[in-house]
């Protein structure tokens, strides 16, 4: 590489305050010498106000992004995302090769820019399961609108987290229940939901991705029941997801008995009687 080209690259690095990205001169030199002509031309041709990209300026020298023929246009699309407070570190997922190759790239970023926060969309945008989902567009729209709804009718972030998780779940996507489950989660309220990795699992969003439940012909009924009886979800969830109960001859009677109990104490007593 010519010295003049290296000098120009250094000037661009200074312009976008990227000189401290590399730990030492040797690391920078190694990176520069590995750049191909497309990457060099893209970086040198970049002319965007640093304030438009300051929070994610390190993406400007991401090798995957630099390889894109439409590098400048992609940088401009990324710069429109102003909703990264608290999650700017997740923006690196935008540069995952599979998302850069996705036909949804520009459309997804435009939609995500309308959300209150980019956090939950960034969880799944770069995942193959979500990229290839037949419900891709409608699920992202639902996620964005659930965020937006918080302005008028505050919702716990659990709703957005749950929508994102189910939107990227292969078992749910393959099931005939995905659309119903997504819409129910979006409207049922956070008191029916659990954050990810909570234990024991016993909520509406967990039922939506539970393999046993998704194979149960009563899945839709059970989703409705949990949504309408969040105070009983700990009693109901185990019965709805344990194959031994689901395949049992008294399965529906057991669920109905708990739901129709006169009090939560009675429901709990019935639950302990059933499981023991």
PDB file of C-alpha atoms in Angstrom:
ATOM      1  CA  UNK A   1       0.000   0.000   0.000  1.00  0.00           C
ATOM      2  CA  UNK A   2       1.316   3.437  -0.913  1.00  0.00           C
ATOM      3  CA  UNK A   3       2.450   5.764   1.853  1.00  0.00           C
ATOM      4  CA  UNK A   4       0.129   8.456   0.544  1.00  0.00           C
ATOM      5  CA  UNK A   5      -2.848   6.106   0.918  1.00  0.00           C
ATOM      6  CA  UNK A   6      -1.844   5.218   4.467  1.00  0.00           C
ATOM      7  CA  UNK A   7      -1.558   8.932   5.228  1.00  0.00           C
ATOM      8  CA  UNK A   8      -5.090   9.500   3.924  1.00  0.00           C
ATOM      9  CA  UNK A   9      -6.405   6.626   6.027  1.00  0.00           C
ATOM     10  CA  UNK A  10      -4.762   8.125   9.113  1.00  0.00           C
ATOM     11  CA  UNK A  11      -6.382  11.485   8.331  1.00  0.00           C
ATOM     12  CA  UNK A  12      -9.775   9.807   8.107  1.00  0.00           C
ATOM     13  CA  UNK A  13      -9.107   8.012  11.382  1.00  0.00           C
ATOM     14  CA  UNK A  14      -8.361  11.369  13.013  1.00  0.00           C
ATOM     15  CA  UNK A  15     -11.432  12.979  11.444  1.00  0.00           C
ATOM     16  CA  UNK A  16     -13.689  10.340  12.969  1.00  0.00           C
ATOM     17  CA  UNK A  17     -11.735  10.140  16.227  1.00  0.00           C
ATOM     18  CA  UNK A  18     -10.762   6.525  15.686  1.00  0.00           C
ATOM     19  CA  UNK A  19      -7.044   6.748  16.325  1.00  0.00           C
ATOM     20  CA  UNK A  20      -7.403   5.241  19.810  1.00  0.00           C
ATOM     21  CA  UNK A  21      -9.275   2.213  18.496  1.00  0.00           C
ATOM     22  CA  UNK A  22      -6.009   0.299  18.162  1.00  0.00           C
ATOM     23  CA  UNK A  23      -3.859  -0.450  21.167  1.00  0.00           C
ATOM     24  CA  UNK A  24      -0.589   0.301  19.426  1.00  0.00           C
ATOM     25  CA  UNK A  25       0.935   1.355  16.097  1.00  0.00           C
ATOM     26  CA  UNK A  26       1.736  -2.242  15.235  1.00  0.00           C
ATOM     27  CA  UNK A  27      -1.908  -3.286  15.594  1.00  0.00           C
ATOM     28  CA  UNK A  28      -2.996  -0.376  13.387  1.00  0.00           C
ATOM     29  CA  UNK A  29      -0.366  -1.214  10.792  1.00  0.00           C
ATOM     30  CA  UNK A  30      -1.501  -4.851  10.674  1.00  0.00           C
ATOM     31  CA  UNK A  31      -5.109  -3.759  10.155  1.00  0.00           C
ATOM     32  CA  UNK A  32      -4.247  -1.273   7.412  1.00  0.00           C
ATOM     33  CA  UNK A  33      -2.124  -3.725   5.445  1.00  0.00           C
ATOM     34  CA  UNK A  34      -4.957  -6.275   5.419  1.00  0.00           C
ATOM     35  CA  UNK A  35      -7.459  -3.834   3.906  1.00  0.00           C
ATOM     36  CA  UNK A  36      -8.508  -4.639   0.365  1.00  0.00           C
ATOM     37  CA  UNK A  37      -9.071  -1.992  -2.306  1.00  0.00           C
ATOM     38  CA  UNK A  38     -12.848  -1.905  -1.746  1.00  0.00           C
ATOM     39  CA  UNK A  39     -12.412  -1.306   1.968  1.00  0.00           C
ATOM     40  CA  UNK A  40      -9.812   1.415   1.408  1.00  0.00           C
ATOM     41  CA  UNK A  41     -11.900   3.232  -1.197  1.00  0.00           C
ATOM     42  CA  UNK A  42     -15.016   3.018   0.947  1.00  0.00           C
ATOM     43  CA  UNK A  43     -13.348   4.431   4.030  1.00  0.00           C
ATOM     44  CA  UNK A  44     -11.589   7.232   2.163  1.00  0.00           C
ATOM     45  CA  UNK A  45     -14.784   8.234   0.352  1.00  0.00           C
ATOM     46  CA  UNK A  46     -16.781   8.540   3.575  1.00  0.00           C
ATOM     47  CA  UNK A  47     -17.976  12.068   4.278  1.00  0.00           C
ATOM     48  CA  UNK A  48     -20.539  12.131   7.076  1.00  0.00           C
ATOM     49  CA  UNK A  49     -20.671  14.480  10.040  1.00  0.00           C
ATOM     50  CA  UNK A  50     -19.102  12.703  13.001  1.00  0.00           C
ATOM     51  CA  UNK A  51     -21.934  13.897  15.240  1.00  0.00           C
ATOM     52  CA  UNK A  52     -24.336  11.790  13.175  1.00  0.00           C
ATOM     53  CA  UNK A  53     -22.384   8.622  13.902  1.00  0.00           C
ATOM     54  CA  UNK A  54     -20.481   9.436  17.109  1.00  0.00           C
ATOM     55  CA  UNK A  55     -22.116   6.808  19.324  1.00  0.00           C
ATOM     56  CA  UNK A  56     -21.243   3.999  16.914  1.00  0.00           C
ATOM     57  CA  UNK A  57     -18.209   5.459  15.179  1.00  0.00           C
ATOM     58  CA  UNK A  58     -16.250   2.217  15.580  1.00  0.00           C
ATOM     59  CA  UNK A  59     -18.595   0.622  13.044  1.00  0.00           C
ATOM     60  CA  UNK A  60     -17.015   2.829  10.381  1.00  0.00           C
ATOM     61  CA  UNK A  61     -13.978   0.552  10.328  1.00  0.00           C
ATOM     62  CA  UNK A  62     -15.818  -2.733  10.726  1.00  0.00           C
ATOM     63  CA  UNK A  63     -14.367  -5.001   8.034  1.00  0.00           C
ATOM     64  CA  UNK A  64     -17.714  -6.552   7.145  1.00  0.00           C
ATOM     65  CA  UNK A  65     -19.322  -3.158   6.661  1.00  0.00           C
ATOM     66  CA  UNK A  66     -16.301  -1.830   4.751  1.00  0.00           C
ATOM     67  CA  UNK A  67     -16.693  -4.672   2.241  1.00  0.00           C
ATOM     68  CA  UNK A  68     -20.172  -3.524   1.201  1.00  0.00           C
ATOM     69  CA  UNK A  69     -20.443  -1.895  -2.209  1.00  0.00           C
ATOM     70  CA  UNK A  70     -23.017   0.504  -0.749  1.00  0.00           C
ATOM     71  CA  UNK A  71     -20.936   1.279   2.334  1.00  0.00           C
ATOM     72  CA  UNK A  72     -21.756   4.996   2.424  1.00  0.00           C
ATOM     73  CA  UNK A  73     -25.490   4.384   2.132  1.00  0.00           C
ATOM     74  CA  UNK A  74     -25.374   1.798   4.912  1.00  0.00           C
ATOM     75  CA  UNK A  75     -23.494   4.170   7.197  1.00  0.00           C
ATOM     76  CA  UNK A  76     -26.144   6.809   6.541  1.00  0.00           C
ATOM     77  CA  UNK A  77     -28.908   4.287   7.344  1.00  0.00           C
ATOM     78  CA  UNK A  78     -27.194   3.348  10.610  1.00  0.00           C
ATOM     79  CA  UNK A  79     -26.776   7.026  11.488  1.00  0.00           C
ATOM     80  CA  UNK A  80     -30.584   7.447  11.471  1.00  0.00           C
ATOM     81  CA  UNK A  81     -30.802   5.238  14.575  1.00  0.00           C
ATOM     82  CA  UNK A  82     -30.852   7.716  17.443  1.00  0.00           C
ATOM     83  CA  UNK A  83     -32.497   5.346  19.931  1.00  0.00           C
ATOM     84  CA  UNK A  84     -29.494   3.498  21.279  1.00  0.00           C
ATOM     85  CA  UNK A  85     -29.228   4.957  24.760  1.00  0.00           C
ATOM     86  CA  UNK A  86     -28.138   2.174  27.067  1.00  0.00           C
ATOM     87  CA  UNK A  87     -27.546  -0.261  24.216  1.00  0.00           C
ATOM     88  CA  UNK A  88     -25.010   1.296  21.835  1.00  0.00           C
ATOM     89  CA  UNK A  89     -22.800  -1.739  22.432  1.00  0.00           C
ATOM     90  CA  UNK A  90     -25.387  -3.882  20.631  1.00  0.00           C
ATOM     91  CA  UNK A  91     -25.025  -1.944  17.382  1.00  0.00           C
ATOM     92  CA  UNK A  92     -22.124  -4.169  16.345  1.00  0.00           C
ATOM     93  CA  UNK A  93     -24.774  -6.790  15.522  1.00  0.00           C
ATOM     94  CA  UNK A  94     -25.783  -4.621  12.562  1.00  0.00           C
ATOM     95  CA  UNK A  95     -22.502  -5.623  10.951  1.00  0.00           C
ATOM     96  CA  UNK A  96     -23.054  -9.371  11.197  1.00  0.00           C
ATOM     97  CA  UNK A  97     -22.464 -10.803   7.700  1.00  0.00           C
ATOM     98  CA  UNK A  98     -25.893 -12.455   7.521  1.00  0.00           C
ATOM     99  CA  UNK A  99     -27.687  -9.178   8.305  1.00  0.00           C
ATOM    100  CA  UNK A 100     -25.536  -7.213   5.851  1.00  0.00           C
ATOM    101  CA  UNK A 101     -26.550  -9.753   3.190  1.00  0.00           C
ATOM    102  CA  UNK A 102     -30.208  -9.650   4.180  1.00  0.00           C
ATOM    103  CA  UNK A 103     -32.647  -8.105   1.721  1.00  0.00           C
ATOM    104  CA  UNK A 104     -34.283  -6.554   4.778  1.00  0.00           C
ATOM    105  CA  UNK A 105     -31.267  -4.464   5.813  1.00  0.00           C
ATOM    106  CA  UNK A 106     -32.493  -0.978   4.925  1.00  0.00           C
ATOM    107  CA  UNK A 107     -36.137  -1.724   5.624  1.00  0.00           C
ATOM    108  CA  UNK A 108     -35.359  -3.159   9.058  1.00  0.00           C
ATOM    109  CA  UNK A 109     -33.200  -0.208  10.084  1.00  0.00           C
ATOM    110  CA  UNK A 110     -35.839   2.248   8.963  1.00  0.00           C
ATOM    111  CA  UNK A 111     -38.476   0.409  10.988  1.00  0.00           C
ATOM    112  CA  UNK A 112     -36.174   0.098  14.003  1.00  0.00           C
ATOM    113  CA  UNK A 113     -35.491   3.843  13.940  1.00  0.00           C
ATOM    114  CA  UNK A 114     -39.160   4.372  14.885  1.00  0.00           C
ATOM    115  CA  UNK A 115     -38.908   2.390  18.116  1.00  0.00           C
ATOM    116  CA  UNK A 116     -38.449   4.015  21.517  1.00  0.00           C
ATOM    117  CA  UNK A 117     -35.337   1.876  21.910  1.00  0.00           C
ATOM    118  CA  UNK A 118     -33.331  -0.147  19.433  1.00  0.00           C
ATOM    119  CA  UNK A 119     -32.376  -2.666  22.133  1.00  0.00           C
ATOM    120  CA  UNK A 120     -34.877  -5.435  21.493  1.00  0.00           C
ATOM    121  CA  UNK A 121     -34.751  -5.224  17.717  1.00  0.00           C
ATOM    122  CA  UNK A 122     -30.955  -5.492  17.803  1.00  0.00           C
ATOM    123  CA  UNK A 123     -31.295  -8.716  19.783  1.00  0.00           C
ATOM    124  CA  UNK A 124     -32.725 -10.487  16.745  1.00  0.00           C
ATOM    125  CA  UNK A 125     -31.992  -8.502  13.549  1.00  0.00           C
ATOM    126  CA  UNK A 126     -28.776 -10.390  12.908  1.00  0.00           C
ATOM    127  CA  UNK A 127     -30.109 -13.859  13.675  1.00  0.00           C
ATOM    128  CA  UNK A 128     -30.790 -16.219  10.761  1.00  0.00           C
ATOM    129  CA  UNK A 129     -33.981 -17.543  12.356  1.00  0.00           C
ATOM    130  CA  UNK A 130     -35.499 -14.064  12.411  1.00  0.00           C
ATOM    131  CA  UNK A 131     -34.046 -12.961   9.068  1.00  0.00           C
ATOM    132  CA  UNK A 132     -35.642 -15.955   7.346  1.00  0.00           C
ATOM    133  CA  UNK A 133     -38.874 -15.972   9.332  1.00  0.00           C
ATOM    134  CA  UNK A 134     -42.042 -15.751   7.200  1.00  0.00           C
ATOM    135  CA  UNK A 135     -43.345 -13.400   9.906  1.00  0.00           C
ATOM    136  CA  UNK A 136     -40.272 -11.155   9.795  1.00  0.00           C
ATOM    137  CA  UNK A 137     -41.943  -7.912   8.759  1.00  0.00           C
ATOM    138  CA  UNK A 138     -45.040  -8.186  10.906  1.00  0.00           C
ATOM    139  CA  UNK A 139     -43.080  -9.267  13.987  1.00  0.00           C
ATOM    140  CA  UNK A 140     -40.654  -6.345  13.727  1.00  0.00           C
ATOM    141  CA  UNK A 141     -43.571  -3.967  13.236  1.00  0.00           C
ATOM    142  CA  UNK A 142     -45.281  -5.435  16.291  1.00  0.00           C
ATOM    143  CA  UNK A 143     -42.093  -5.011  18.318  1.00  0.00           C
ATOM    144  CA  UNK A 144     -41.683  -1.386  17.275  1.00  0.00           C
ATOM    145  CA  UNK A 145     -45.321  -0.557  17.918  1.00  0.00           C
ATOM    146  CA  UNK A 146     -45.240  -2.176  21.346  1.00  0.00           C
ATOM    147  CA  UNK A 147     -42.344   0.139  22.200  1.00  0.00           C
ATOM    148  CA  UNK A 148     -44.190   3.134  20.812  1.00  0.00           C
ATOM    149  CA  UNK A 149     -47.320   2.271  22.777  1.00  0.00           C
ATOM    150  CA  UNK A 150     -45.384   2.868  25.985  1.00  0.00           C
ATOM    151  CA  UNK A 151     -45.629   6.631  25.359  1.00  0.00           C
ATOM    152  CA  UNK A 152     -49.404   6.628  25.816  1.00  0.00           C
ATOM    153  CA  UNK A 153     -49.905   3.501  27.897  1.00  0.00           C
ATOM    154  CA  UNK A 154     -46.675   2.637  29.720  1.00  0.00           C
ATOM    155  CA  UNK A 155     -45.737  -1.022  29.379  1.00  0.00           C
ATOM    156  CA  UNK A 156     -43.035  -2.858  31.204  1.00  0.00           C
ATOM    157  CA  UNK A 157     -40.025  -3.643  29.001  1.00  0.00           C
ATOM    158  CA  UNK A 158     -40.950  -7.287  29.568  1.00  0.00           C
ATOM    159  CA  UNK A 159     -43.438  -6.925  26.704  1.00  0.00           C
ATOM    160  CA  UNK A 160     -40.752  -5.882  24.227  1.00  0.00           C
ATOM    161  CA  UNK A 161     -38.359  -8.530  25.507  1.00  0.00           C
ATOM    162  CA  UNK A 162     -41.016 -11.228  25.175  1.00  0.00           C
ATOM    163  CA  UNK A 163     -41.982 -10.198  21.649  1.00  0.00           C
ATOM    164  CA  UNK A 164     -38.340 -10.197  20.531  1.00  0.00           C
ATOM    165  CA  UNK A 165     -37.684 -13.607  22.094  1.00  0.00           C
ATOM    166  CA  UNK A 166     -40.705 -15.292  20.512  1.00  0.00           C
ATOM    167  CA  UNK A 167     -40.090 -13.544  17.170  1.00  0.00           C
ATOM    168  CA  UNK A 168     -36.694 -15.244  17.006  1.00  0.00           C
ATOM    169  CA  UNK A 169     -37.738 -18.650  18.296  1.00  0.00           C
ATOM    170  CA  UNK A 170     -37.638 -21.392  15.648  1.00  0.00           C
ATOM    171  CA  UNK A 171     -40.157 -23.657  17.413  1.00  0.00           C
ATOM    172  CA  UNK A 172     -42.747 -20.897  17.591  1.00  0.00           C
ATOM    173  CA  UNK A 173     -42.158 -19.830  13.991  1.00  0.00           C
ATOM    174  CA  UNK A 174     -42.669 -23.391  12.745  1.00  0.00           C
ATOM    175  CA  UNK A 175     -45.867 -23.811  14.744  1.00  0.00           C
ATOM    176  CA  UNK A 176     -49.343 -22.786  13.532  1.00  0.00           C
ATOM    177  CA  UNK A 177     -49.730 -20.601  16.620  1.00  0.00           C
ATOM    178  CA  UNK A 178     -47.011 -18.003  16.128  1.00  0.00           C
ATOM    179  CA  UNK A 179     -49.138 -15.070  15.011  1.00  0.00           C
ATOM    180  CA  UNK A 180     -51.791 -15.615  17.664  1.00  0.00           C
ATOM    181  CA  UNK A 181     -49.192 -15.975  20.397  1.00  0.00           C
ATOM    182  CA  UNK A 182     -47.326 -12.838  19.327  1.00  0.00           C
ATOM    183  CA  UNK A 183     -50.445 -10.704  19.307  1.00  0.00           C
ATOM    184  CA  UNK A 184     -51.589 -12.080  22.649  1.00  0.00           C
ATOM    185  CA  UNK A 185     -48.225 -11.344  24.267  1.00  0.00           C
ATOM    186  CA  UNK A 186     -48.326  -7.802  22.876  1.00  0.00           C
ATOM    187  CA  UNK A 187     -51.721  -7.101  24.410  1.00  0.00           C
ATOM    188  CA  UNK A 188     -51.943  -9.270  27.537  1.00  0.00           C
ATOM    189  CA  UNK A 189     -49.720  -7.074  29.701  1.00  0.00           C
ATOM    190  CA  UNK A 190     -46.479  -7.487  31.577  1.00  0.00           C
ATOM    191  CA  UNK A 191     -48.123  -9.156  34.603  1.00  0.00           C
ATOM    192  CA  UNK A 192     -48.412 -12.294  32.449  1.00  0.00           C
ATOM    193  CA  UNK A 193     -44.728 -12.298  31.493  1.00  0.00           C
ATOM    194  CA  UNK A 194     -41.303 -13.170  32.884  1.00  0.00           C
ATOM    195  CA  UNK A 195     -37.855 -11.822  32.006  1.00  0.00           C
ATOM    196  CA  UNK A 196     -35.554 -14.196  30.170  1.00  0.00           C
ATOM    197  CA  UNK A 197     -33.694 -16.839  32.173  1.00  0.00           C
ATOM    198  CA  UNK A 198     -36.156 -16.565  35.074  1.00  0.00           C
ATOM    199  CA  UNK A 199     -36.730 -19.702  37.089  1.00  0.00           C
ATOM    200  CA  UNK A 200     -39.005 -21.501  37.346  1.00  0.00           C
ATOM    201  CA  UNK A 201     -40.456 -20.817  33.910  1.00  0.00           C
ATOM    202  CA  UNK A 202     -44.189 -20.283  34.312  1.00  0.00           C
ATOM    203  CA  UNK A 203     -45.386 -17.401  32.151  1.00  0.00           C
ATOM    204  CA  UNK A 204     -47.193 -16.620  28.908  1.00  0.00           C
ATOM    205  CA  UNK A 205     -44.031 -15.880  26.926  1.00  0.00           C
ATOM    206  CA  UNK A 206     -42.436 -19.136  28.067  1.00  0.00           C
ATOM    207  CA  UNK A 207     -45.535 -21.123  27.132  1.00  0.00           C
ATOM    208  CA  UNK A 208     -45.335 -19.583  23.645  1.00  0.00           C
ATOM    209  CA  UNK A 209     -41.955 -21.234  23.026  1.00  0.00           C
ATOM    210  CA  UNK A 210     -42.365 -24.417  25.051  1.00  0.00           C
ATOM    211  CA  UNK A 211     -42.041 -27.456  22.772  1.00  0.00           C
ATOM    212  CA  UNK A 212     -44.503 -29.608  24.711  1.00  0.00           C
ATOM    213  CA  UNK A 213     -47.134 -26.888  24.620  1.00  0.00           C
ATOM    214  CA  UNK A 214     -46.583 -26.131  20.930  1.00  0.00           C
ATOM    215  CA  UNK A 215     -47.384 -29.775  20.166  1.00  0.00           C
ATOM    216  CA  UNK A 216     -50.475 -29.706  22.384  1.00  0.00           C
ATOM    217  CA  UNK A 217     -53.813 -29.275  20.587  1.00  0.00           C
ATOM    218  CA  UNK A 218     -54.943 -27.124  23.518  1.00  0.00           C
ATOM    219  CA  UNK A 219     -52.053 -24.657  23.156  1.00  0.00           C
ATOM    220  CA  UNK A 220     -54.262 -21.731  22.115  1.00  0.00           C
ATOM    221  CA  UNK A 221     -56.730 -22.405  24.910  1.00  0.00           C
ATOM    222  CA  UNK A 222     -53.897 -22.581  27.421  1.00  0.00           C
ATOM    223  CA  UNK A 223     -52.407 -19.303  26.181  1.00  0.00           C
ATOM    224  CA  UNK A 224     -55.772 -17.609  26.680  1.00  0.00           C
ATOM    225  CA  UNK A 225     -56.172 -19.171  30.108  1.00  0.00           C
ATOM    226  CA  UNK A 226     -52.758 -17.945  31.282  1.00  0.00           C
ATOM    227  CA  UNK A 227     -53.440 -14.472  29.890  1.00  0.00           C
ATOM    228  CA  UNK A 228     -56.742 -14.291  31.766  1.00  0.00           C
ATOM    229  CA  UNK A 229     -55.408 -15.826  35.003  1.00  0.00           C
ATOM    230  CA  UNK A 230     -51.904 -14.449  35.651  1.00  0.00           C
ATOM    231  CA  UNK A 231     -52.388 -15.004  39.402  1.00  0.00           C
ATOM    232  CA  UNK A 232     -52.581 -18.760  38.743  1.00  0.00           C
ATOM    233  CA  UNK A 233     -49.717 -19.161  36.270  1.00  0.00           C
ATOM    234  CA  UNK A 234     -47.464 -20.946  38.724  1.00  0.00           C
ATOM    235  CA  UNK A 235     -50.153 -23.557  39.298  1.00  0.00           C
ATOM    236  CA  UNK A 236     -51.124 -23.918  35.652  1.00  0.00           C
ATOM    237  CA  UNK A 237     -47.821 -23.805  33.801  1.00  0.00           C
ATOM    238  CA  UNK A 238     -46.401 -27.095  35.040  1.00  0.00           C
ATOM    239  CA  UNK A 239     -49.578 -28.971  34.155  1.00  0.00           C
ATOM    240  CA  UNK A 240     -49.640 -27.350  30.690  1.00  0.00           C
ATOM    241  CA  UNK A 241     -46.023 -28.250  29.885  1.00  0.00           C
ATOM    242  CA  UNK A 242     -45.381 -31.607  31.548  1.00  0.00           C
ATOM    243  CA  UNK A 243     -45.963 -34.472  29.054  1.00  0.00           C
ATOM    244  CA  UNK A 244     -47.204 -36.691  31.864  1.00  0.00           C
ATOM    245  CA  UNK A 245     -50.083 -34.309  32.558  1.00  0.00           C
ATOM    246  CA  UNK A 246     -50.698 -33.257  28.948  1.00  0.00           C
ATOM    247  CA  UNK A 247     -51.130 -36.889  27.890  1.00  0.00           C
ATOM    248  CA  UNK A 248     -53.154 -37.810  30.963  1.00  0.00           C
ATOM    249  CA  UNK A 249     -56.846 -38.629  30.701  1.00  0.00           C
ATOM    250  CA  UNK A 250     -57.775 -35.950  33.273  1.00  0.00           C
ATOM    251  CA  UNK A 251     -55.672 -33.175  31.737  1.00  0.00           C
ATOM    252  CA  UNK A 252     -58.471 -30.731  30.841  1.00  0.00           C
ATOM    253  CA  UNK A 253     -60.395 -31.416  34.006  1.00  0.00           C
ATOM    254  CA  UNK A 254     -57.292 -30.588  36.046  1.00  0.00           C
ATOM    255  CA  UNK A 255     -56.746 -27.288  34.238  1.00  0.00           C
ATOM    256  CA  UNK A 256     -60.414 -26.355  34.528  1.00  0.00           C
ATOM    257  CA  UNK A 257     -60.516 -27.255  38.213  1.00  0.00           C
ATOM    258  CA  UNK A 258     -57.650 -24.878  39.012  1.00  0.00           C
ATOM    259  CA  UNK A 259     -59.100 -22.083  36.871  1.00  0.00           C
ATOM    260  CA  UNK A 260     -62.572 -22.422  38.417  1.00  0.00           C
ATOM    261  CA  UNK A 261     -61.368 -22.647  41.999  1.00  0.00           C
ATOM    262  CA  UNK A 262     -63.146 -20.212  44.332  1.00  0.00           C
ATOM    263  CA  UNK A 263     -59.885 -18.760  45.649  1.00  0.00           C
ATOM    264  CA  UNK A 264     -56.172 -18.743  44.964  1.00  0.00           C
ATOM    265  CA  UNK A 265     -55.642 -20.824  48.111  1.00  0.00           C
ATOM    266  CA  UNK A 266     -58.069 -23.440  46.840  1.00  0.00           C
ATOM    267  CA  UNK A 267     -56.404 -23.410  43.428  1.00  0.00           C
ATOM    268  CA  UNK A 268     -53.036 -23.981  45.055  1.00  0.00           C
ATOM    269  CA  UNK A 269     -54.395 -26.833  47.121  1.00  0.00           C
ATOM    270  CA  UNK A 270     -55.818 -28.458  43.984  1.00  0.00           C
ATOM    271  CA  UNK A 271     -52.465 -28.003  42.239  1.00  0.00           C
ATOM    272  CA  UNK A 272     -50.566 -29.763  45.025  1.00  0.00           C
ATOM    273  CA  UNK A 273     -53.133 -32.551  45.049  1.00  0.00           C
ATOM    274  CA  UNK A 274     -52.797 -33.010  41.277  1.00  0.00           C
ATOM    275  CA  UNK A 275     -48.997 -32.979  41.083  1.00  0.00           C
ATOM    276  CA  UNK A 276     -48.584 -35.263  44.065  1.00  0.00           C
TER     277      UNK A 276
END
